[in-house]
PDB file of C-alpha atoms in Angstrom:
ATOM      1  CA  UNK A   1     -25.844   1.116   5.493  1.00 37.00           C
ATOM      2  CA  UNK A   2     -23.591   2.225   7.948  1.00 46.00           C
ATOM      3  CA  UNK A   3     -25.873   0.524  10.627  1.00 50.00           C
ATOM      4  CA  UNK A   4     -25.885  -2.775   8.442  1.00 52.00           C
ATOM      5  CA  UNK A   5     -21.738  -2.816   7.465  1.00 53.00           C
ATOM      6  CA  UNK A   6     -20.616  -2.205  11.421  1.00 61.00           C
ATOM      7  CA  UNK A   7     -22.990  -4.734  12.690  1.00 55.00           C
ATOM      8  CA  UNK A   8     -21.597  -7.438  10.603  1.00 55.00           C
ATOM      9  CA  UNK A   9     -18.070  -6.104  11.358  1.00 56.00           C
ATOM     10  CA  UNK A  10     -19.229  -6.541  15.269  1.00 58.00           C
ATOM     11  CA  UNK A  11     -19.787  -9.947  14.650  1.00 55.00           C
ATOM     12  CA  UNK A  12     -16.827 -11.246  12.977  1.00 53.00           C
ATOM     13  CA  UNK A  13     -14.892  -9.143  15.879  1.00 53.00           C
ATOM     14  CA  UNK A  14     -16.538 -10.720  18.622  1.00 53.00           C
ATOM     15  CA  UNK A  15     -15.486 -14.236  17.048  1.00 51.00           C
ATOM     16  CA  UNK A  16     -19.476 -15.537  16.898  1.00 53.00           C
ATOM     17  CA  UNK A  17     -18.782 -16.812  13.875  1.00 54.00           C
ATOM     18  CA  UNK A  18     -17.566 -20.153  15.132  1.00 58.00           C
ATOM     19  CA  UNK A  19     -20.308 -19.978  18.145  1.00 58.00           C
ATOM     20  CA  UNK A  20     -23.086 -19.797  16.205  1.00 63.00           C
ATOM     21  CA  UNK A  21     -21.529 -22.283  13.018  1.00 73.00           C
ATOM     22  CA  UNK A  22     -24.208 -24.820  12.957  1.00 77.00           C
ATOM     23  CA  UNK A  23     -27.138 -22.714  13.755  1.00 82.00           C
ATOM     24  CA  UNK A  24     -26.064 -20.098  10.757  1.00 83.00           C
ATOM     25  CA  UNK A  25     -25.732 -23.728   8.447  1.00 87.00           C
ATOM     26  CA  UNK A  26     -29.116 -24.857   9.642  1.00 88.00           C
ATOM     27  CA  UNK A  27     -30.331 -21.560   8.651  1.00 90.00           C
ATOM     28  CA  UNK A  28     -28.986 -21.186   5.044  1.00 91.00           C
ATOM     29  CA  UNK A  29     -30.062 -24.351   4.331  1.00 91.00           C
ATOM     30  CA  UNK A  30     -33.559 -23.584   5.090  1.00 92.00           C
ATOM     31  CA  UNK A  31     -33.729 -21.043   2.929  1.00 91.00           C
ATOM     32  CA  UNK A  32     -32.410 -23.090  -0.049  1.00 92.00           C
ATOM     33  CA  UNK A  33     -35.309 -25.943   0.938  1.00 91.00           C
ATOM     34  CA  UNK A  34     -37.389 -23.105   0.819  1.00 90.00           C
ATOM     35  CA  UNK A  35     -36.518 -21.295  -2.152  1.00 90.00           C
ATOM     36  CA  UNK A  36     -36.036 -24.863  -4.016  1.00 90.00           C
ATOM     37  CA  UNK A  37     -39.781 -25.909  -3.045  1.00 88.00           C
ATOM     38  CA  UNK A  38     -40.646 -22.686  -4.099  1.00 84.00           C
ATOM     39  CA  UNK A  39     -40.097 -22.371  -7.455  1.00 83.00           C
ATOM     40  CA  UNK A  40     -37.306 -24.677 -10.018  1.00 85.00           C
ATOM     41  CA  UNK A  41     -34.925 -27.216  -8.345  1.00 86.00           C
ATOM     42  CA  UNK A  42     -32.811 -26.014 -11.117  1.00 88.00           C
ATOM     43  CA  UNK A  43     -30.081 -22.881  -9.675  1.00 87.00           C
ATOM     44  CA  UNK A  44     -29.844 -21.796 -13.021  1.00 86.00           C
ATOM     45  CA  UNK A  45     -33.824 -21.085 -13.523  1.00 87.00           C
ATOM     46  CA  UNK A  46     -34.334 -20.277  -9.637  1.00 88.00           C
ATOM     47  CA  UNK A  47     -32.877 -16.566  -9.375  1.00 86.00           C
ATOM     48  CA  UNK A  48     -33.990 -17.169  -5.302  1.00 88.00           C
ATOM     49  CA  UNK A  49     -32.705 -19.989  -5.038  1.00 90.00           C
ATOM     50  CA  UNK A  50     -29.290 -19.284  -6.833  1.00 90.00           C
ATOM     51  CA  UNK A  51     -28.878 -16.576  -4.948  1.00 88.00           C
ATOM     52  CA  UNK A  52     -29.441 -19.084  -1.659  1.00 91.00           C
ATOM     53  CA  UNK A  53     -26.768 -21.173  -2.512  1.00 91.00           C
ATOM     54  CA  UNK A  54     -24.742 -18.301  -3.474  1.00 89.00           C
ATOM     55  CA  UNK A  55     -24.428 -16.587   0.390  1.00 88.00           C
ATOM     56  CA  UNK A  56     -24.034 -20.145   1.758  1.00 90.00           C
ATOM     57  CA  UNK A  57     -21.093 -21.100  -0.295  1.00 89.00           C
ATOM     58  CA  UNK A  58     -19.800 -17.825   0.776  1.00 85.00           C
ATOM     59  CA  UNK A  59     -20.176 -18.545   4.581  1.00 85.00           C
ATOM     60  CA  UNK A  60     -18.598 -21.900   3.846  1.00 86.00           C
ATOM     61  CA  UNK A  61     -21.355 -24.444   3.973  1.00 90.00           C
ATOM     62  CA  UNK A  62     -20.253 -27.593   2.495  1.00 91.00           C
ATOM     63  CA  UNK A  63     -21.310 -28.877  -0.578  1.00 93.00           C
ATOM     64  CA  UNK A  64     -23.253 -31.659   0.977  1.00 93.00           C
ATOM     65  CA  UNK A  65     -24.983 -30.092   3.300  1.00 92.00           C
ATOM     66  CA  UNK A  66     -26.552 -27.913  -0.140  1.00 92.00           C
ATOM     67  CA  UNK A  67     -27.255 -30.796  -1.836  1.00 92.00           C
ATOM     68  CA  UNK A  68     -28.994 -32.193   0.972  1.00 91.00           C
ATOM     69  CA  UNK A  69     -31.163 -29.288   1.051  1.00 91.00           C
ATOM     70  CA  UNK A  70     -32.568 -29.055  -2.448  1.00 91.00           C
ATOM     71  CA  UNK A  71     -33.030 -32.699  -2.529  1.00 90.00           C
ATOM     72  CA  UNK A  72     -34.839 -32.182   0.617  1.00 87.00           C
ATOM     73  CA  UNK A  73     -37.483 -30.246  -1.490  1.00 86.00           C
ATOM     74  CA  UNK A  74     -37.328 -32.336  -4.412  1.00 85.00           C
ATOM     75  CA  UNK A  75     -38.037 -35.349  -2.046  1.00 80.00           C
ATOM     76  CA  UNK A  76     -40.862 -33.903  -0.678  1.00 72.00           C
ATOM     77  CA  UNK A  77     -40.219 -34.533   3.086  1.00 69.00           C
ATOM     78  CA  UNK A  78     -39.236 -30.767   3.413  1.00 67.00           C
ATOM     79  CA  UNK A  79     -41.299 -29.387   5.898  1.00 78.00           C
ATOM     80  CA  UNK A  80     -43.789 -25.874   5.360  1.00 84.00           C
ATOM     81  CA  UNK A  81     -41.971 -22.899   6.476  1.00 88.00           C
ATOM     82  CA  UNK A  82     -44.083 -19.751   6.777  1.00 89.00           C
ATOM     83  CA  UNK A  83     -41.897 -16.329   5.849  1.00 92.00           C
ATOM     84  CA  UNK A  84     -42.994 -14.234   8.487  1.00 95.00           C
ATOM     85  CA  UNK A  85     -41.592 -10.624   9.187  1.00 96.00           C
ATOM     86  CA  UNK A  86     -41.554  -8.874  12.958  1.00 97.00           C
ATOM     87  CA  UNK A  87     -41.173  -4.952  13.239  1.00 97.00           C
ATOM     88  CA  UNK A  88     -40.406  -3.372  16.397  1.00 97.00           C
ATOM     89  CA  UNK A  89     -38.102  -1.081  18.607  1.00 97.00           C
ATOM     90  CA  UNK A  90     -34.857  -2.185  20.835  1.00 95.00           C
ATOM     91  CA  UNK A  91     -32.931  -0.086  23.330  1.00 92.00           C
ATOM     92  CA  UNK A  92     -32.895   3.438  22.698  1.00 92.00           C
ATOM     93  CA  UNK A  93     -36.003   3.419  20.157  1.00 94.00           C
ATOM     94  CA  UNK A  94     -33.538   1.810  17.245  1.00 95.00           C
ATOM     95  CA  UNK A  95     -35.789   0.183  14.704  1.00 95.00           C
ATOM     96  CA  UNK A  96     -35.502  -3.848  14.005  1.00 95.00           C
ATOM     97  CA  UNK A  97     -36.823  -5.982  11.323  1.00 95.00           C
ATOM     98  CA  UNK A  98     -36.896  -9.603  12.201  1.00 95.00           C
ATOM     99  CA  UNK A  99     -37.385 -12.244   9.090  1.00 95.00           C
ATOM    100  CA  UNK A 100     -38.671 -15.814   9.992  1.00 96.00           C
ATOM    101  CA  UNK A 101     -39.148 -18.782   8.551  1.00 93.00           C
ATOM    102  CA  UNK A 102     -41.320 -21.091  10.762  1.00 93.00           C
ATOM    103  CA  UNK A 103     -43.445 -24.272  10.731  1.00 91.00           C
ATOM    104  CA  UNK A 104     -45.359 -23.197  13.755  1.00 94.00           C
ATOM    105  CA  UNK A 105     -46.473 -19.628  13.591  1.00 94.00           C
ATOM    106  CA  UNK A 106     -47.787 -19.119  17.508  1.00 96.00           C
ATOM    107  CA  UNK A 107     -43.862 -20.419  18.741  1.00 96.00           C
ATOM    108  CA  UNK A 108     -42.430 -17.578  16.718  1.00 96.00           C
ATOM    109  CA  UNK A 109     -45.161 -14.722  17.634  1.00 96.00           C
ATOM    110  CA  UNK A 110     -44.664 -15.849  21.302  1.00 96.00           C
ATOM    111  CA  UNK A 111     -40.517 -16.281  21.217  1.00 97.00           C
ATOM    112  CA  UNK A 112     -40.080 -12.878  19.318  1.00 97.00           C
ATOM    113  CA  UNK A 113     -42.296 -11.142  21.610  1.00 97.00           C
ATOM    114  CA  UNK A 114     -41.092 -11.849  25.039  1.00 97.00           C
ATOM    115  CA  UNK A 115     -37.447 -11.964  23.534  1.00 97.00           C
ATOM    116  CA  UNK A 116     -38.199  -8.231  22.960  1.00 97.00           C
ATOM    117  CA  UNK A 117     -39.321  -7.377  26.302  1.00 96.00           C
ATOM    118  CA  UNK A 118     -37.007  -9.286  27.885  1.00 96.00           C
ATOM    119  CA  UNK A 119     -34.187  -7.058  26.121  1.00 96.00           C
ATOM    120  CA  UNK A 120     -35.593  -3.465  26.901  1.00 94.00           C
ATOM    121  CA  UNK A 121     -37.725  -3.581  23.641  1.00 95.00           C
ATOM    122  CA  UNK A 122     -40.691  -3.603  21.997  1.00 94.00           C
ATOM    123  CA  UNK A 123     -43.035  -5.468  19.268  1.00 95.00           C
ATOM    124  CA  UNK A 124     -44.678  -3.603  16.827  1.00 94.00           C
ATOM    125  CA  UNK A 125     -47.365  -4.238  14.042  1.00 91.00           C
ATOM    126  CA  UNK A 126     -46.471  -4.843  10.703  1.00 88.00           C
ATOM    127  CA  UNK A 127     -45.586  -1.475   9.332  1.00 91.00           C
ATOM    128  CA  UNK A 128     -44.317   0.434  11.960  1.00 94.00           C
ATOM    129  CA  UNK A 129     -40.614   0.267  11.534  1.00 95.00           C
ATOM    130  CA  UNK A 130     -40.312  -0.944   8.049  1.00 94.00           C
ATOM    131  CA  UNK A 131     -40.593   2.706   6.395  1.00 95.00           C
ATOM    132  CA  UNK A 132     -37.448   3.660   7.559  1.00 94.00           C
ATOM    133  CA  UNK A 133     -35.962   1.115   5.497  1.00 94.00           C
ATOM    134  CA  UNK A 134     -35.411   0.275   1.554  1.00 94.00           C
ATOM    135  CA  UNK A 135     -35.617  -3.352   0.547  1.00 94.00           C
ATOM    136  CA  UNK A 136     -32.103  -3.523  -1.811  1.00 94.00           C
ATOM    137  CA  UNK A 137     -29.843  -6.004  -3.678  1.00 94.00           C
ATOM    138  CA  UNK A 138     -26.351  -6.065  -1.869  1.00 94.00           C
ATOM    139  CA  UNK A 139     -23.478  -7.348  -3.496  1.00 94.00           C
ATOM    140  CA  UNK A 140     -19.996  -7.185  -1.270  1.00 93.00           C
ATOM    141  CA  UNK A 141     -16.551  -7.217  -2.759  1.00 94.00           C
ATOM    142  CA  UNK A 142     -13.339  -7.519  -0.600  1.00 92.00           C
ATOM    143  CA  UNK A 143     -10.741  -4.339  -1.354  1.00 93.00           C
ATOM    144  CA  UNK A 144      -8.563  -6.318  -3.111  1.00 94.00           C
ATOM    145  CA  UNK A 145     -11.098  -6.569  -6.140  1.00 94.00           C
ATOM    146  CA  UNK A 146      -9.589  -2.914  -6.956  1.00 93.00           C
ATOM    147  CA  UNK A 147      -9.725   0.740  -5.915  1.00 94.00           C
ATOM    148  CA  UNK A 148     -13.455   2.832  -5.519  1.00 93.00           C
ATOM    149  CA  UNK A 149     -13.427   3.995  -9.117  1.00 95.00           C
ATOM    150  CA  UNK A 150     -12.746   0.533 -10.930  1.00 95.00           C
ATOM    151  CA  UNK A 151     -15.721  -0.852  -8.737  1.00 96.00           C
ATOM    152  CA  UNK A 152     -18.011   1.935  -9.421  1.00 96.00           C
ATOM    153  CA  UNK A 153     -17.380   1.854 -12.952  1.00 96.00           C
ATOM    154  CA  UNK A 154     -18.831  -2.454 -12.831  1.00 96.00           C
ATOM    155  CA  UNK A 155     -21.517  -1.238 -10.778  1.00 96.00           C
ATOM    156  CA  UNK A 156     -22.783   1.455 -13.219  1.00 96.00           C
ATOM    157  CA  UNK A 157     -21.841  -0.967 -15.679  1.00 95.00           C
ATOM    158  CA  UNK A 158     -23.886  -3.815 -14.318  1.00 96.00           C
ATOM    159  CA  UNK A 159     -27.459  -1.399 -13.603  1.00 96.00           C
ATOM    160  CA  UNK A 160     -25.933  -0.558  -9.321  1.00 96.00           C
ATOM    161  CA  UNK A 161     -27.355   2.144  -7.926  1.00 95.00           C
ATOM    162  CA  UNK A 162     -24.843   3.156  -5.147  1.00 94.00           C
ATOM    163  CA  UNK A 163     -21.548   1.972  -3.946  1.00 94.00           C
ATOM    164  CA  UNK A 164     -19.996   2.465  -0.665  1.00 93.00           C
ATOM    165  CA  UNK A 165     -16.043   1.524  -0.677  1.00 92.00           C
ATOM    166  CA  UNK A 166     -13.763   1.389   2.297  1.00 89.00           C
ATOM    167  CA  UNK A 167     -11.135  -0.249   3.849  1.00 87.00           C
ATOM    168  CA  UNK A 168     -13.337  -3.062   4.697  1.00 85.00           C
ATOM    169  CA  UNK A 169     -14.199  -3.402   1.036  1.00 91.00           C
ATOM    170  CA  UNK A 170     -17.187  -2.609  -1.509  1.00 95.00           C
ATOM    171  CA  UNK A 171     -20.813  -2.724  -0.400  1.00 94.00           C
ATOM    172  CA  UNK A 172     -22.591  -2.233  -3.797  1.00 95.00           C
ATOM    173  CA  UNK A 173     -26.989  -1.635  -3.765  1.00 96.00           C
ATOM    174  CA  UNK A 174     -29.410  -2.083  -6.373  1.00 96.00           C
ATOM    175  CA  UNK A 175     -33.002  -2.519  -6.529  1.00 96.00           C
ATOM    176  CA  UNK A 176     -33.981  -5.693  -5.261  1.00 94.00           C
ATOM    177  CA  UNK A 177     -35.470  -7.265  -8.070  1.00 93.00           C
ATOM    178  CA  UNK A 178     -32.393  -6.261 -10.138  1.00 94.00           C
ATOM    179  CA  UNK A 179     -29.993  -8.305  -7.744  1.00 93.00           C
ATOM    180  CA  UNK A 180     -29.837 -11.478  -9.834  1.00 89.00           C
ATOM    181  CA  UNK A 181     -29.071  -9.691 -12.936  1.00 92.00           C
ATOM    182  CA  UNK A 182     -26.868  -7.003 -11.542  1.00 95.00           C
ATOM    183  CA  UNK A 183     -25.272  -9.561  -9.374  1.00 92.00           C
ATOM    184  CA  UNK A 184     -23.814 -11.611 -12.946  1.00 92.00           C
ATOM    185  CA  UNK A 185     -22.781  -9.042 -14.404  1.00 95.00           C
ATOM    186  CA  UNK A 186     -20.734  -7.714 -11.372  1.00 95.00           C
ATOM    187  CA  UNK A 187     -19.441 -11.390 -11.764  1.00 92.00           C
ATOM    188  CA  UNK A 188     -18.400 -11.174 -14.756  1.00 94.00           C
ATOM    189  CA  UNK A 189     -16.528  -7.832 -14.243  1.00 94.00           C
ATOM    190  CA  UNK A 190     -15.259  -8.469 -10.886  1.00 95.00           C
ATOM    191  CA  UNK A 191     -15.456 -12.008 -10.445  1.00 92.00           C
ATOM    192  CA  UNK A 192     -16.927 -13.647  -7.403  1.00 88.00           C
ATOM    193  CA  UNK A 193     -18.386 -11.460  -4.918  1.00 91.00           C
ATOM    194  CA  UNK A 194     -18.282 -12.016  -1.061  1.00 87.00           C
ATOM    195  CA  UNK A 195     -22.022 -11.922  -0.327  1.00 86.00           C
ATOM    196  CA  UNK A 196     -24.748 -11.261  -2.587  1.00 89.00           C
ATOM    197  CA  UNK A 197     -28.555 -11.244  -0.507  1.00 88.00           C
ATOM    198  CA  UNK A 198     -31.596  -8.915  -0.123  1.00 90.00           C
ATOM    199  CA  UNK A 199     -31.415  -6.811   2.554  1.00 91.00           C
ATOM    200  CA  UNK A 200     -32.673  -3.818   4.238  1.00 93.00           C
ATOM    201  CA  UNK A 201     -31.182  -0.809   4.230  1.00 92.00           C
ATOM    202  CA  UNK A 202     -31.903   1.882   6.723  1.00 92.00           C
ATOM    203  CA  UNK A 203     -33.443   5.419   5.255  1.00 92.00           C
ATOM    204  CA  UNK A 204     -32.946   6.940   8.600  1.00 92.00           C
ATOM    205  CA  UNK A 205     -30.497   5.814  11.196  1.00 91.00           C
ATOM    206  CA  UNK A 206     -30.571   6.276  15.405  1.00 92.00           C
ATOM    207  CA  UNK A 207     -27.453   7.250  16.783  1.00 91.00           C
ATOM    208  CA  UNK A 208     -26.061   5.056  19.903  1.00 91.00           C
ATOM    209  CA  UNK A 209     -23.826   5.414  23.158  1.00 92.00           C
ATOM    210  CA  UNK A 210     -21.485   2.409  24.713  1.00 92.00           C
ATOM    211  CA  UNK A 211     -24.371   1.753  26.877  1.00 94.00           C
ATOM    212  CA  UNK A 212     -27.191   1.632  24.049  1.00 93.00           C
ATOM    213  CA  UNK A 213     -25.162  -0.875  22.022  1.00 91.00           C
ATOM    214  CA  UNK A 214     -24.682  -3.155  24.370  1.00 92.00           C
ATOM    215  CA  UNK A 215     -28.178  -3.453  25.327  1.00 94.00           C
ATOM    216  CA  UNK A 216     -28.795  -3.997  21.603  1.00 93.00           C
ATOM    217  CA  UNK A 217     -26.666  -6.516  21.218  1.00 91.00           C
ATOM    218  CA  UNK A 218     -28.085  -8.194  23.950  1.00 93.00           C
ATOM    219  CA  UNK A 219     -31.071  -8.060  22.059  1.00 94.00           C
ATOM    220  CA  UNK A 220     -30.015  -8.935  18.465  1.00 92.00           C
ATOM    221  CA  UNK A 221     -28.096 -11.975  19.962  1.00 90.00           C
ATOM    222  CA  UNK A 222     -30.956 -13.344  21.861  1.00 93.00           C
ATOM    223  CA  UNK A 223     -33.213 -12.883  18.631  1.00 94.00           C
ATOM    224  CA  UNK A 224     -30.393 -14.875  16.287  1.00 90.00           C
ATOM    225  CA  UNK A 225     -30.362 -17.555  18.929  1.00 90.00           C
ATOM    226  CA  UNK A 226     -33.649 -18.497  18.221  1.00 92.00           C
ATOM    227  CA  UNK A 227     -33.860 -21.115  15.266  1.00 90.00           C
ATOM    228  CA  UNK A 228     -36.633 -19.842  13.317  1.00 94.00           C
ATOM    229  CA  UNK A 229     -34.888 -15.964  12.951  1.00 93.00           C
ATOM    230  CA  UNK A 230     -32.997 -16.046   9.841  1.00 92.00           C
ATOM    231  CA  UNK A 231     -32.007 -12.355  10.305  1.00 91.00           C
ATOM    232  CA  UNK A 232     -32.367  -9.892  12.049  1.00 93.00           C
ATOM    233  CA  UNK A 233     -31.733  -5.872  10.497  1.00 93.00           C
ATOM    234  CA  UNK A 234     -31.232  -2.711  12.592  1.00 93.00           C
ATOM    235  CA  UNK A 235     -31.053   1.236  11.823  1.00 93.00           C
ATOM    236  CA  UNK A 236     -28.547   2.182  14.568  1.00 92.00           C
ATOM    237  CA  UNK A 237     -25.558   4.299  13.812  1.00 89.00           C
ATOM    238  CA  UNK A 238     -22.527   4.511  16.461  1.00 87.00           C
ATOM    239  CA  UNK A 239     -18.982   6.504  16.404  1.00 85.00           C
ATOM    240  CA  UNK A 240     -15.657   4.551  15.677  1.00 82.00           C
ATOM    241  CA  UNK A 241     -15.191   5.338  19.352  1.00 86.00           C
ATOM    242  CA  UNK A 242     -18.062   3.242  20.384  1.00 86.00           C
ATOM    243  CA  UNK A 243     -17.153   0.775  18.400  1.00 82.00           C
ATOM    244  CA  UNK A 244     -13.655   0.404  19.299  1.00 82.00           C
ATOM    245  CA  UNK A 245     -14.968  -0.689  22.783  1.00 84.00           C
ATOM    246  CA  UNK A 246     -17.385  -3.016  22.048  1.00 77.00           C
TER     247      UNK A 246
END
């Protein structure tokens, strides 16, 4: 929610974007190998794996580089990826949800772990952050798609359950196994979205200072640094004024 929106905006501010290019390519592309092993080759009859392809041709993969990674699965050389999920507590006691995909499960365990401590948090079991959050379909429009009311009208339309519009631009939540339906028929009203992904959306949110952010940045970098995290999720909430000075 708010927690999910800012950090993104954080990001594209602090111009990682280009930084972190190749790893974010390397990642996406996993995750169509892995969602093309899975189940059907075929987008079209692979809801996963359409919607794969989907946020990578929105974060401007090439074409090639998706190609290469279905035929990677098709081919058979792909290699095993576990989906493993880490729950714990940064800076401040702000919950994080780490998603993996790995081929060797101990490297992970180990690297997520000390990566924790290192950064003034703290691995939890399975479980102990992830009720504070709601596993949801998000679908992102930029503003220009139209005003609030024209995009709330698709969403209702399309089986949404909430929007949130600003001047950043539409953030629209369903149930997650509604997202590839809901998703096309956004299309079809709205046209191509921004982003459309699972995610996890904070219930409950912690509230942070200048000083608690930038320790959990700290943290959420060093996590997405580390090739087997393909995301990482926090519940924290900060002011506009806190914000402004990151």
């Amino acid at each position: 929610m708010a927690g999910h929106s800012k950090w993104a905006n954080i990001q594209h501010r602090k111009g990682r974007q280009d930084a972190v290019r190749s790893k974010l390519f390397s990642k996406l592309a996993k995750e169509i190998t892995v969602a093309a092993k899975m189940g059907d080759p075929d987008v079209d009859k692979n809801p996963r794996l359409r919607l794969a392809v989907k946020e990578a041709k929105s974060q401007s993969v090439p074409k090639d580089v998706i190609e290469r990674a279905i035929k990677k699965a098709i081919g058979g050389d792909a290699e095993n990826y576990d989906e493993i999920r880490y729950e714990g507590y940064g800076p401040s006691g702000v919950a994080v949800i780490v998603e993996t995909m790995t081929d060797n499960k101990n490297r992970t365990a180990s690297t997520v772990r000390s990566t924790f401590s290192k950064n003034g948090g703290n691995l939890g079991e399975t479980g102990s952050v992830g009720f504070m959050f709601d596993r949801k379909g998000e679908v992102t429009y930029k503003p220009e798609v139209g005003d609030a009311d024209t995009v709330m009208m698709a969403a209702i339309e399309a089986g949404a359950e909430d929007v949130e519009s600003s001047e950043d631009g539409h953030t629209i939540y369903c149930e997650d196994s509604d997202l590839n339906d809901v998703s096309n028929a956004l299309e079809a009203e709205l046209g191509e979205s921004e982003s459309t992904k699972l995610v996890w959306k904070p219930t409950t949110t912690t509230e942070l200072d200048l000083e608690g952010m930038q320790k959990l940045m700290k943290l959420v970098d060093a996590l997405e640094d580390d090739d087997d995290v393909q995301r990482v999720t926090t519940n924290f909430e900060a002011s506009d004024e806190v914000m402004a000075q990151l």
